[in-house]
């Protein structure tokens, strides 16, 4: 069985030697700004991919896409500030969720298919907005009524280990990494630069230690730009950078709640504002089947975030999160999903990429993440920025994934230090959960989409009418497509039904090093009740 710290005091669970800046540390503003931008660089691929995928499914005009992308960055900035200040107060970036993307695409697909001529893309987006807002309200209730945090008493390291590991493993097959037409030299250059700065030069240069991702991405991007301008990379080829497209985008884009109004549409309100003139506000539409389908995506997002919280706590040198911290995190994610729905974005959730950045850089400062979020909030209104980010080639994004997501897998497996690995019971649960978490999503991917899966389930003997219903089939499809949800649920069921002692499952040692509810001081506790969160005594560094 792995060894755990014997001292259960909160002070004994401070940041490890690996952590360069702990959760409460506040680097100088200039350093924090660069570190914050670096945190956001790690999630650029996903935060760009989700709006681009949705824009394609909606049939959104190309001239609107920079504004759509900017909306996602504005939502990310606001959600991150809210989570780090009022929510779980972990140094974790919030961004567009892949876990809700399948549900979103299903909503858009059904709306589009219901009208052979095809509804206006804004009308379809209003339906998506309504589904996200109502489903997110359920997430708010689950979080702030303490329903999700109560699961913690039934969750051991045997469950958490495969759940976190699958967060990293789930992205091994992304097109940015495995596409047959990938630009492997550029991808490998990105990996080599990140590894060089983070692993070989980190002891020789403070800049290399703090900014390995930023240096690696910028270096690879400049090489790609040079090769594109010189004609080595042809337009349309992997790695090509169309730098001149940046100047074709508008300098400023207007982003505001309910912004996707349809000119002359029945669900649009026109309001005359001083200095602005007439502004269209689109009213989100609520359709029950779409809400139910989106609830499956929200459920998968909550399971993913549950694993993310444990991973970021582990990398930040903190104890496992308490029920109270988990509940505040899930509740705030729900509130920010409501905000994302009103803004016309595809939702918001904790970002695994950001956790991988902590593993590479050792920068776990909440202040750094907040500064980065403020920067993203501002630049989200700059059309040039959205287009510039969109020019980052997929091979560079893939290189980032290769360099960072192995860190998350390792963090997940490190939870097993508390577990008796000589127990065949434990090795069976972990192995089964990992295999199922990879195999079932792969099967769902081969099936195709939710509609195809629904048709197949309808043909099941005797239970077909139930399993083939839209409610059941869509929920199963969305959760089954999310590796960490599948693996986590399998491990949860097996670990709580197969006989095993608390010591064998690692619960005794794990809980001894975990955070107590009293140790988490929420925003309400600090402001209304005047409780001290202890940050003033943490010895925050500014060097």
Short mmCIF file of C-alpha atoms in Angstrom, two decimals:
data_model
loop_
_atom_site.label_atom_id
_atom_site.label_comp_id
_atom_site.label_asym_id
_atom_site.label_seq_id
_atom_site.Cartn_x
_atom_site.Cartn_y
_atom_site.Cartn_z
CA UNK A 1 0.00 0.00 0.00
CA UNK A 2 1.28 3.47 -0.82
CA UNK A 3 2.45 5.81 1.91
CA UNK A 4 0.47 8.91 2.86
CA UNK A 5 1.38 11.86 5.02
CA UNK A 6 0.73 11.06 8.66
CA UNK A 7 0.15 14.65 9.70
CA UNK A 8 -3.44 15.60 9.02
CA UNK A 9 -3.15 19.31 9.74
CA UNK A 10 -3.98 21.63 6.89
CA UNK A 11 -0.48 23.11 7.11
CA UNK A 12 1.04 19.75 6.26
CA UNK A 13 -0.77 19.77 2.93
CA UNK A 14 0.89 22.83 1.50
CA UNK A 15 2.22 23.10 -2.02
CA UNK A 16 4.86 20.54 -2.89
CA UNK A 17 8.38 21.38 -4.00
CA UNK A 18 7.19 21.00 -7.58
CA UNK A 19 4.79 23.94 -7.30
CA UNK A 20 6.46 27.20 -8.34
CA UNK A 21 3.50 29.40 -7.38
CA UNK A 22 0.95 28.00 -4.93
CA UNK A 23 -2.78 28.66 -4.97
CA UNK A 24 -2.53 31.78 -2.79
CA UNK A 25 0.69 33.17 -4.31
CA UNK A 26 0.53 36.44 -6.28
CA UNK A 27 3.37 36.97 -8.78
CA UNK A 28 4.05 40.51 -10.04
CA UNK A 29 1.33 41.70 -12.43
CA UNK A 30 3.51 41.51 -15.55
CA UNK A 31 4.62 37.97 -14.76
CA UNK A 32 1.07 37.00 -13.82
CA UNK A 33 -0.24 38.34 -17.14
CA UNK A 34 2.19 36.21 -19.16
CA UNK A 35 1.51 33.17 -16.98
CA UNK A 36 -2.23 33.74 -17.32
CA UNK A 37 -2.02 33.97 -21.10
CA UNK A 38 0.02 30.76 -21.04
CA UNK A 39 -2.76 29.02 -19.09
CA UNK A 40 -5.23 30.10 -21.74
CA UNK A 41 -2.98 29.05 -24.62
CA UNK A 42 -3.35 25.46 -23.45
CA UNK A 43 -7.11 25.55 -23.99
CA UNK A 44 -7.14 27.57 -27.21
CA UNK A 45 -7.66 24.48 -29.35
CA UNK A 46 -10.82 23.37 -27.54
CA UNK A 47 -12.22 26.86 -27.00
CA UNK A 48 -11.86 27.50 -30.73
CA UNK A 49 -12.91 24.03 -31.89
CA UNK A 50 -16.27 24.01 -30.08
CA UNK A 51 -17.58 27.28 -31.61
CA UNK A 52 -16.22 26.36 -35.04
CA UNK A 53 -17.94 22.96 -34.90
CA UNK A 54 -21.20 24.55 -33.77
CA UNK A 55 -20.90 27.29 -36.41
CA UNK A 56 -20.54 24.64 -39.10
CA UNK A 57 -23.53 22.68 -37.85
CA UNK A 58 -25.64 25.85 -37.67
CA UNK A 59 -24.58 27.03 -41.12
CA UNK A 60 -23.40 30.31 -39.62
CA UNK A 61 -22.13 32.91 -42.13
CA UNK A 62 -18.34 33.30 -42.13
CA UNK A 63 -18.51 37.02 -41.30
CA UNK A 64 -20.26 36.21 -37.99
CA UNK A 65 -17.79 33.55 -36.81
CA UNK A 66 -15.20 35.94 -35.25
CA UNK A 67 -17.98 37.36 -33.08
CA UNK A 68 -19.14 33.83 -32.20
CA UNK A 69 -15.59 32.83 -31.22
CA UNK A 70 -15.18 36.05 -29.24
CA UNK A 71 -18.38 35.23 -27.33
CA UNK A 72 -16.84 31.97 -26.12
CA UNK A 73 -13.76 33.80 -24.83
CA UNK A 74 -15.88 36.43 -23.07
CA UNK A 75 -17.93 33.67 -21.43
CA UNK A 76 -14.73 31.84 -20.50
CA UNK A 77 -13.28 34.96 -18.89
CA UNK A 78 -16.42 35.71 -16.87
CA UNK A 79 -16.92 32.07 -15.83
CA UNK A 80 -13.30 31.68 -14.76
CA UNK A 81 -13.41 34.85 -12.66
CA UNK A 82 -16.67 33.70 -11.08
CA UNK A 83 -15.38 30.19 -10.31
CA UNK A 84 -12.03 31.30 -8.90
CA UNK A 85 -13.62 34.07 -6.82
CA UNK A 86 -17.08 32.84 -5.79
CA UNK A 87 -17.06 29.13 -6.66
CA UNK A 88 -14.60 26.43 -5.65
CA UNK A 89 -11.70 28.95 -5.69
CA UNK A 90 -9.40 26.49 -7.45
CA UNK A 91 -6.94 27.82 -10.08
CA UNK A 92 -8.88 26.24 -12.90
CA UNK A 93 -9.94 27.77 -16.23
CA UNK A 94 -13.54 27.49 -17.40
CA UNK A 95 -14.24 27.10 -21.09
CA UNK A 96 -16.39 25.58 -23.84
CA UNK A 97 -17.18 21.92 -22.97
CA UNK A 98 -16.78 18.99 -25.34
CA UNK A 99 -18.91 17.02 -22.85
CA UNK A 100 -21.94 19.14 -23.83
CA UNK A 101 -21.08 19.35 -27.53
CA UNK A 102 -22.78 16.07 -28.49
CA UNK A 103 -26.04 17.25 -26.92
CA UNK A 104 -25.71 20.65 -28.59
CA UNK A 105 -25.15 19.11 -32.01
CA UNK A 106 -28.11 16.81 -31.45
CA UNK A 107 -30.35 19.82 -30.71
CA UNK A 108 -29.13 21.69 -33.78
CA UNK A 109 -29.55 18.57 -35.93
CA UNK A 110 -33.12 17.96 -34.84
CA UNK A 111 -34.11 21.62 -35.32
CA UNK A 112 -32.57 21.63 -38.78
CA UNK A 113 -34.13 18.31 -39.77
CA UNK A 114 -37.59 19.43 -38.64
CA UNK A 115 -37.71 21.94 -41.48
CA UNK A 116 -36.71 20.58 -44.92
CA UNK A 117 -35.94 24.11 -46.10
CA UNK A 118 -33.76 24.60 -43.06
CA UNK A 119 -34.54 27.21 -40.38
CA UNK A 120 -32.46 30.33 -40.01
CA UNK A 121 -29.24 29.54 -38.10
CA UNK A 122 -30.22 32.10 -35.47
CA UNK A 123 -33.54 30.34 -34.87
CA UNK A 124 -31.70 27.06 -34.28
CA UNK A 125 -29.28 28.81 -31.94
CA UNK A 126 -32.18 30.23 -29.90
CA UNK A 127 -33.44 26.67 -29.35
CA UNK A 128 -29.97 25.63 -28.23
CA UNK A 129 -29.77 28.59 -25.86
CA UNK A 130 -33.06 27.68 -24.21
CA UNK A 131 -32.01 24.05 -23.71
CA UNK A 132 -28.71 25.08 -22.11
CA UNK A 133 -30.29 27.63 -19.76
CA UNK A 134 -32.93 25.26 -18.36
CA UNK A 135 -30.56 22.28 -18.07
CA UNK A 136 -28.02 24.51 -16.34
CA UNK A 137 -30.61 25.59 -13.76
CA UNK A 138 -30.83 21.92 -12.75
CA UNK A 139 -27.04 21.90 -12.33
CA UNK A 140 -27.30 24.96 -10.06
CA UNK A 141 -29.79 23.12 -7.85
CA UNK A 142 -27.67 19.94 -7.78
CA UNK A 143 -24.64 21.95 -6.68
CA UNK A 144 -26.04 24.37 -4.15
CA UNK A 145 -28.40 21.82 -2.57
CA UNK A 146 -25.36 19.64 -1.90
CA UNK A 147 -26.52 16.66 -3.95
CA UNK A 148 -23.26 16.12 -5.83
CA UNK A 149 -20.94 16.66 -2.88
CA UNK A 150 -22.66 13.87 -0.95
CA UNK A 151 -21.29 11.39 -3.48
CA UNK A 152 -17.84 12.06 -2.08
CA UNK A 153 -18.50 9.68 0.83
CA UNK A 154 -18.85 6.84 -1.69
CA UNK A 155 -15.84 7.79 -3.79
CA UNK A 156 -12.44 6.27 -3.05
CA UNK A 157 -9.07 6.61 -4.83
CA UNK A 158 -10.04 3.43 -6.70
CA UNK A 159 -12.79 5.48 -8.40
CA UNK A 160 -10.93 8.75 -8.78
CA UNK A 161 -7.78 7.23 -10.33
CA UNK A 162 -9.36 5.88 -13.55
CA UNK A 163 -11.73 8.87 -13.80
CA UNK A 164 -8.87 11.39 -13.85
CA UNK A 165 -6.69 9.17 -16.05
CA UNK A 166 -9.46 8.96 -18.64
CA UNK A 167 -9.63 12.75 -18.82
CA UNK A 168 -6.17 12.64 -20.36
CA UNK A 169 -6.58 9.42 -22.31
CA UNK A 170 -9.81 10.60 -23.94
CA UNK A 171 -7.92 13.07 -26.11
CA UNK A 172 -5.32 10.71 -27.52
CA UNK A 173 -7.40 10.20 -30.66
CA UNK A 174 -8.26 13.84 -31.41
CA UNK A 175 -7.81 14.85 -35.07
CA UNK A 176 -5.16 17.38 -34.02
CA UNK A 177 -3.02 14.39 -33.00
CA UNK A 178 -4.01 11.40 -35.12
CA UNK A 179 -5.24 12.81 -38.46
CA UNK A 180 -3.70 10.90 -41.37
CA UNK A 181 -2.83 14.19 -43.07
CA UNK A 182 -1.25 15.71 -39.96
CA UNK A 183 1.90 17.79 -40.22
CA UNK A 184 4.06 15.63 -37.98
CA UNK A 185 7.25 17.73 -38.20
CA UNK A 186 5.36 20.76 -36.85
CA UNK A 187 3.61 18.69 -34.18
CA UNK A 188 6.90 17.14 -33.07
CA UNK A 189 8.58 20.55 -33.06
CA UNK A 190 5.90 21.81 -30.65
CA UNK A 191 6.35 18.78 -28.40
CA UNK A 192 10.14 19.07 -28.45
CA UNK A 193 10.06 22.76 -27.61
CA UNK A 194 7.66 22.30 -24.68
CA UNK A 195 9.65 19.33 -23.36
CA UNK A 196 12.95 21.17 -23.85
CA UNK A 197 11.83 24.22 -21.89
CA UNK A 198 9.88 22.37 -19.18
CA UNK A 199 12.16 19.40 -18.53
CA UNK A 200 15.71 20.18 -19.67
CA UNK A 201 16.12 23.94 -19.36
CA UNK A 202 13.88 24.46 -16.32
CA UNK A 203 16.81 24.34 -13.88
CA UNK A 204 18.92 26.71 -15.99
CA UNK A 205 16.41 29.39 -16.85
CA UNK A 206 13.56 30.83 -14.78
CA UNK A 207 11.81 31.88 -18.00
CA UNK A 208 11.96 28.31 -19.30
CA UNK A 209 10.59 27.01 -16.00
CA UNK A 210 7.68 29.45 -15.87
CA UNK A 211 6.77 29.79 -19.56
CA UNK A 212 7.50 26.45 -21.30
CA UNK A 213 4.10 26.30 -23.00
CA UNK A 214 4.17 29.94 -24.11
CA UNK A 215 7.70 29.63 -25.46
CA UNK A 216 6.94 26.34 -27.19
CA UNK A 217 3.74 27.53 -28.87
CA UNK A 218 5.12 30.90 -29.95
CA UNK A 219 8.30 29.27 -31.28
CA UNK A 220 6.41 26.68 -33.31
CA UNK A 221 3.90 29.29 -34.52
CA UNK A 222 6.65 31.61 -35.79
CA UNK A 223 8.23 28.69 -37.67
CA UNK A 224 4.84 27.88 -39.23
CA UNK A 225 4.36 31.53 -40.23
CA UNK A 226 7.81 31.67 -41.83
CA UNK A 227 7.24 28.46 -43.78
CA UNK A 228 3.80 29.67 -44.88
CA UNK A 229 5.06 33.04 -46.13
CA UNK A 230 7.96 31.38 -47.94
CA UNK A 231 5.61 28.99 -49.76
CA UNK A 232 6.81 25.79 -48.10
CA UNK A 233 3.35 25.31 -46.61
CA UNK A 234 0.64 25.75 -49.24
CA UNK A 235 -2.78 27.25 -48.42
CA UNK A 236 -5.10 24.60 -47.04
CA UNK A 237 -2.30 22.27 -45.96
CA UNK A 238 -1.81 21.27 -42.28
CA UNK A 239 0.44 23.83 -40.67
CA UNK A 240 -0.37 26.70 -43.03
CA UNK A 241 -0.95 30.05 -41.32
CA UNK A 242 -3.02 32.68 -43.12
CA UNK A 243 -1.70 35.67 -41.18
CA UNK A 244 -3.34 38.20 -43.50
CA UNK A 245 -6.81 36.87 -42.61
CA UNK A 246 -6.39 38.51 -39.21
CA UNK A 247 -6.78 41.96 -40.78
CA UNK A 248 -9.94 40.90 -42.60
CA UNK A 249 -11.74 40.45 -39.29
CA UNK A 250 -13.43 43.43 -37.62
CA UNK A 251 -11.37 45.25 -35.02
CA UNK A 252 -14.24 45.37 -32.52
CA UNK A 253 -17.21 43.01 -32.18
CA UNK A 254 -20.32 43.77 -30.12
CA UNK A 255 -20.96 40.92 -27.67
CA UNK A 256 -23.89 41.07 -25.27
CA UNK A 257 -26.57 38.77 -23.74
CA UNK A 258 -29.39 37.61 -26.04
CA UNK A 259 -27.39 38.94 -28.99
CA UNK A 260 -28.58 36.48 -31.65
CA UNK A 261 -31.78 38.17 -32.66
CA UNK A 262 -33.43 37.40 -36.01
CA UNK A 263 -34.34 40.48 -38.01
CA UNK A 264 -38.12 40.39 -38.32
CA UNK A 265 -38.31 37.13 -36.39
CA UNK A 266 -41.16 36.29 -34.02
CA UNK A 267 -38.74 35.58 -31.18
CA UNK A 268 -36.85 38.86 -31.44
CA UNK A 269 -37.17 42.05 -29.44
CA UNK A 270 -35.89 45.31 -30.93
CA UNK A 271 -34.73 47.92 -28.42
CA UNK A 272 -33.41 51.41 -29.14
CA UNK A 273 -30.38 52.19 -26.97
CA UNK A 274 -28.76 55.64 -26.58
CA UNK A 275 -25.58 56.04 -28.62
CA UNK A 276 -26.13 52.61 -30.14
CA UNK A 277 -29.44 52.71 -31.95
CA UNK A 278 -31.70 49.74 -32.58
CA UNK A 279 -30.41 46.49 -31.06
CA UNK A 280 -31.97 43.07 -31.62
CA UNK A 281 -32.39 40.71 -28.67
CA UNK A 282 -33.17 37.07 -29.38
CA UNK A 283 -35.39 35.30 -26.82
CA UNK A 284 -34.19 31.71 -26.11
CA UNK A 285 -36.77 29.05 -26.91
CA UNK A 286 -37.47 26.15 -24.53
CA UNK A 287 -38.44 22.77 -25.98
CA UNK A 288 -38.72 19.90 -23.47
CA UNK A 289 -36.99 17.12 -25.50
CA UNK A 290 -34.04 19.43 -26.18
CA UNK A 291 -33.75 20.24 -22.47
CA UNK A 292 -33.72 16.53 -21.59
CA UNK A 293 -31.04 15.85 -24.16
CA UNK A 294 -28.94 18.73 -22.85
CA UNK A 295 -29.30 17.39 -19.29
CA UNK A 296 -27.26 14.37 -20.39
CA UNK A 297 -24.46 16.67 -21.51
CA UNK A 298 -24.65 18.61 -18.24
CA UNK A 299 -24.47 15.33 -16.28
CA UNK A 300 -21.34 14.29 -18.19
CA UNK A 301 -19.86 17.74 -17.57
CA UNK A 302 -20.44 17.41 -13.80
CA UNK A 303 -18.73 14.02 -13.67
CA UNK A 304 -15.78 15.41 -15.64
CA UNK A 305 -15.52 18.42 -13.33
CA UNK A 306 -15.62 16.17 -10.27
CA UNK A 307 -12.48 14.45 -11.56
CA UNK A 308 -10.93 17.79 -12.54
CA UNK A 309 -11.31 19.14 -9.00
CA UNK A 310 -9.40 16.20 -7.58
CA UNK A 311 -6.71 16.50 -10.24
CA UNK A 312 -6.09 20.22 -9.73
CA UNK A 313 -6.01 19.74 -5.95
CA UNK A 314 -3.43 17.00 -6.34
CA UNK A 315 -1.19 19.03 -8.65
CA UNK A 316 -1.53 22.14 -6.49
CA UNK A 317 -0.27 20.32 -3.41
CA UNK A 318 -3.67 20.44 -1.67
CA UNK A 319 -5.80 17.78 -0.04
CA UNK A 320 -8.72 16.19 -1.91
CA UNK A 321 -11.65 18.64 -2.19
CA UNK A 322 -14.28 18.71 0.53
CA UNK A 323 -18.01 18.27 -0.08
CA UNK A 324 -18.52 21.99 0.43
CA UNK A 325 -15.91 22.94 -2.18
CA UNK A 326 -17.32 20.44 -4.69
CA UNK A 327 -20.85 21.74 -4.20
CA UNK A 328 -19.77 25.37 -4.66
CA UNK A 329 -17.85 24.40 -7.80
CA UNK A 330 -20.72 22.50 -9.42
CA UNK A 331 -23.24 25.17 -8.41
CA UNK A 332 -21.12 27.93 -9.94
CA UNK A 333 -20.57 25.92 -13.11
CA UNK A 334 -24.36 25.67 -13.40
CA UNK A 335 -24.75 29.43 -12.93
CA UNK A 336 -22.11 30.09 -15.58
CA UNK A 337 -23.81 27.65 -17.94
CA UNK A 338 -26.96 29.75 -17.55
CA UNK A 339 -24.86 32.80 -18.43
CA UNK A 340 -23.32 30.97 -21.40
CA UNK A 341 -26.79 30.06 -22.64
CA UNK A 342 -27.96 33.65 -22.43
CA UNK A 343 -24.85 34.80 -24.31
CA UNK A 344 -25.36 32.22 -27.05
CA UNK A 345 -22.27 30.13 -26.29
CA UNK A 346 -22.15 26.34 -25.98
CA UNK A 347 -21.79 26.12 -22.21
CA UNK A 348 -18.92 26.29 -19.73
CA UNK A 349 -17.02 23.74 -17.67
CA UNK A 350 -13.67 23.12 -15.95
CA UNK A 351 -10.82 22.64 -18.40
CA UNK A 352 -8.51 19.65 -18.23
CA UNK A 353 -5.99 21.44 -20.46
CA UNK A 354 -5.45 24.02 -17.74
CA UNK A 355 -4.75 21.24 -15.23
CA UNK A 356 -2.14 19.82 -17.58
CA UNK A 357 -0.50 23.25 -17.71
CA UNK A 358 -0.14 23.21 -13.91
CA UNK A 359 1.58 19.84 -14.21
CA UNK A 360 4.04 21.19 -16.78
CA UNK A 361 4.76 24.63 -15.29
CA UNK A 362 4.14 24.25 -11.55
CA UNK A 363 2.07 27.47 -11.64
CA UNK A 364 -1.04 26.85 -9.53
CA UNK A 365 -1.76 30.46 -8.55
CA UNK A 366 -5.42 31.45 -8.51
CA UNK A 367 -4.34 35.06 -9.08
CA UNK A 368 -2.54 34.08 -12.28
CA UNK A 369 -5.65 32.37 -13.64
CA UNK A 370 -7.78 35.38 -12.70
CA UNK A 371 -5.44 37.79 -14.51
CA UNK A 372 -5.51 35.55 -17.57
CA UNK A 373 -9.31 35.43 -17.42
CA UNK A 374 -9.51 39.23 -17.27
CA UNK A 375 -7.29 39.48 -20.35
CA UNK A 376 -9.41 36.95 -22.26
CA UNK A 377 -12.56 38.82 -21.26
CA UNK A 378 -11.23 42.03 -22.78
CA UNK A 379 -9.70 40.60 -25.95
CA UNK A 380 -12.85 38.59 -26.63
CA UNK A 381 -14.31 41.84 -27.95
CA UNK A 382 -11.42 42.23 -30.41
CA UNK A 383 -12.20 40.55 -33.72
CA UNK A 384 -8.52 40.42 -34.68
CA UNK A 385 -7.78 38.33 -31.60
CA UNK A 386 -10.41 35.72 -32.39
CA UNK A 387 -9.12 35.40 -35.93
CA UNK A 388 -5.47 35.31 -34.78
CA UNK A 389 -6.22 32.45 -32.41
CA UNK A 390 -8.10 30.66 -35.19
CA UNK A 391 -4.92 30.73 -37.33
CA UNK A 392 -3.00 28.53 -34.84
CA UNK A 393 -2.48 25.32 -36.87
CA UNK A 394 -3.93 22.04 -35.64
CA UNK A 395 -0.49 20.35 -35.47
CA UNK A 396 0.62 22.91 -32.86
CA UNK A 397 -2.54 22.29 -30.83
CA UNK A 398 -1.93 18.55 -31.18
CA UNK A 399 1.63 18.99 -29.95
CA UNK A 400 0.29 20.71 -26.84
CA UNK A 401 -2.08 17.82 -26.22
CA UNK A 402 0.74 15.27 -26.51
CA UNK A 403 2.97 17.23 -24.15
CA UNK A 404 0.36 17.91 -21.48
CA UNK A 405 -2.31 15.26 -21.30
CA UNK A 406 0.07 12.55 -20.22
CA UNK A 407 0.47 14.65 -17.07
CA UNK A 408 -3.21 14.25 -16.26
CA UNK A 409 -3.05 10.48 -16.78
CA UNK A 410 -0.11 10.31 -14.39
CA UNK A 411 -1.89 12.46 -11.81
CA UNK A 412 -4.86 10.11 -11.93
CA UNK A 413 -2.73 7.02 -11.47
CA UNK A 414 -0.83 8.68 -8.62
CA UNK A 415 -4.04 8.51 -6.57
CA UNK A 416 -3.36 4.79 -6.28
CA UNK A 417 -0.56 5.46 -3.80
CA UNK A 418 -3.24 5.26 -1.10
CA UNK A 419 -4.60 1.93 -2.39
CA UNK A 420 -3.55 -1.66 -1.71
CA UNK A 421 -2.37 -2.65 -5.18
CA UNK A 422 -1.76 -6.23 -4.03
CA UNK A 423 -5.55 -6.56 -3.87
CA UNK A 424 -6.96 -8.29 -6.95
CA UNK A 425 -10.25 -6.52 -6.20
CA UNK A 426 -8.67 -3.09 -6.69
CA UNK A 427 -6.70 -3.96 -9.80
CA UNK A 428 -9.85 -5.46 -11.35
CA UNK A 429 -11.93 -2.33 -10.69
CA UNK A 430 -9.27 0.05 -12.01
CA UNK A 431 -8.48 -2.06 -15.08
CA UNK A 432 -12.14 -2.63 -15.95
CA UNK A 433 -12.98 1.05 -15.59
CA UNK A 434 -10.08 2.15 -17.79
CA UNK A 435 -10.92 -0.36 -20.52
CA UNK A 436 -14.63 0.46 -20.47
CA UNK A 437 -13.85 4.20 -20.49
CA UNK A 438 -11.92 3.77 -23.73
CA UNK A 439 -13.96 1.05 -25.44
CA UNK A 440 -17.54 2.31 -25.01
CA UNK A 441 -16.88 5.86 -26.32
CA UNK A 442 -15.05 4.28 -29.27
CA UNK A 443 -18.15 2.16 -29.95
CA UNK A 444 -20.40 5.22 -29.74
CA UNK A 445 -18.12 6.97 -32.19
CA UNK A 446 -18.44 4.07 -34.62
CA UNK A 447 -22.23 4.13 -34.27
CA UNK A 448 -22.25 7.71 -35.54
CA UNK A 449 -24.79 10.04 -34.00
CA UNK A 450 -27.57 10.04 -31.42
CA UNK A 451 -30.30 9.41 -34.02
CA UNK A 452 -28.56 6.26 -35.33
CA UNK A 453 -28.00 4.98 -31.81
CA UNK A 454 -31.67 5.61 -30.99
CA UNK A 455 -32.76 3.53 -33.96
CA UNK A 456 -30.52 0.66 -32.89
CA UNK A 457 -31.80 0.73 -29.32
CA UNK A 458 -35.39 0.68 -30.57
CA UNK A 459 -34.72 -2.76 -32.09
CA UNK A 460 -33.74 -4.35 -28.77
CA UNK A 461 -36.06 -7.25 -27.93
CA UNK A 462 -38.76 -6.45 -25.38
CA UNK A 463 -37.09 -3.28 -24.01
CA UNK A 464 -36.88 -1.54 -27.38
CA UNK A 465 -39.79 0.87 -26.80
CA UNK A 466 -38.11 2.12 -23.62
CA UNK A 467 -34.47 2.03 -24.68
CA UNK A 468 -35.29 3.54 -28.07
CA UNK A 469 -37.14 6.52 -26.66
CA UNK A 470 -35.48 9.86 -27.25
CA UNK A 471 -35.09 10.50 -23.52
CA UNK A 472 -33.32 7.25 -22.66
CA UNK A 473 -31.34 6.74 -25.88
CA UNK A 474 -29.97 10.29 -26.04
CA UNK A 475 -28.92 10.26 -22.37
CA UNK A 476 -27.15 6.92 -22.81
CA UNK A 477 -25.48 8.10 -26.01
CA UNK A 478 -24.11 11.32 -24.55
CA UNK A 479 -22.84 9.76 -21.31
CA UNK A 480 -21.55 6.72 -23.21
CA UNK A 481 -19.57 9.03 -25.49
CA UNK A 482 -17.74 10.58 -22.52
CA UNK A 483 -14.84 8.40 -21.38
CA UNK A 484 -14.45 9.78 -17.88
CA UNK A 485 -18.19 9.45 -17.27
CA UNK A 486 -18.21 5.79 -18.37
CA UNK A 487 -15.06 4.88 -16.46
CA UNK A 488 -16.08 6.83 -13.37
CA UNK A 489 -19.55 5.25 -13.25
CA UNK A 490 -18.14 1.73 -13.76
CA UNK A 491 -15.55 2.21 -11.02
CA UNK A 492 -18.15 3.80 -8.71
CA UNK A 493 -20.56 0.88 -9.01
CA UNK A 494 -17.91 -1.83 -8.71
CA UNK A 495 -16.03 -0.20 -5.85
CA UNK A 496 -19.22 0.19 -3.81
CA UNK A 497 -20.60 -3.31 -4.49
CA UNK A 498 -17.50 -5.55 -4.37
CA UNK A 499 -16.47 -6.34 -0.81
CA UNK A 500 -13.38 -4.49 0.38
CA UNK A 501 -12.14 -2.85 3.57
CA UNK A 502 -11.70 0.90 3.92
CA UNK A 503 -7.95 0.43 4.30
CA UNK A 504 -7.83 -1.77 1.21
CA UNK A 505 -9.71 0.84 -0.84
CA UNK A 506 -7.40 3.63 0.40
CA UNK A 507 -10.18 5.56 2.13
CA UNK A 508 -8.51 5.83 5.53
CA UNK A 509 -5.24 7.34 4.31
CA UNK A 510 -6.93 9.42 1.61
CA UNK A 511 -9.45 10.99 3.97
CA UNK A 512 -6.70 11.71 6.48
CA UNK A 513 -5.07 13.99 3.90
CA UNK A 514 -8.32 15.39 2.51
CA UNK A 515 -9.72 18.85 3.08
CA UNK A 516 -12.35 19.31 5.79
CA UNK A 517 -15.52 21.27 5.05
CA UNK A 518 -14.47 23.87 7.62
CA UNK A 519 -11.23 24.54 5.75
CA UNK A 520 -12.99 25.77 2.62
CA UNK A 521 -13.98 29.40 3.12
CA UNK A 522 -16.50 30.49 0.51
CA UNK A 523 -17.00 34.03 -0.76
CA UNK A 524 -20.11 34.31 1.42
CA UNK A 525 -18.13 33.21 4.48
CA UNK A 526 -15.40 35.75 3.81
CA UNK A 527 -17.54 38.76 2.92
CA UNK A 528 -20.74 38.31 4.92
CA UNK A 529 -19.47 36.38 7.93
CA UNK A 530 -16.03 37.96 7.94
CA UNK A 531 -14.15 34.65 8.11
CA UNK A 532 -10.47 34.66 7.19
CA UNK A 533 -9.48 32.26 4.43
CA UNK A 534 -5.92 32.12 5.69
CA UNK A 535 -4.47 33.45 2.47
CA UNK A 536 -2.72 36.24 4.27
CA UNK A 537 -0.52 33.79 6.12
CA UNK A 538 0.45 31.74 3.15
CA UNK A 539 3.59 33.69 2.42
CA UNK A 540 2.60 34.78 -1.04
CA UNK A 541 5.60 35.35 -3.24
CA UNK A 542 6.11 38.30 -5.50
CA UNK A 543 9.53 37.48 -6.82
#
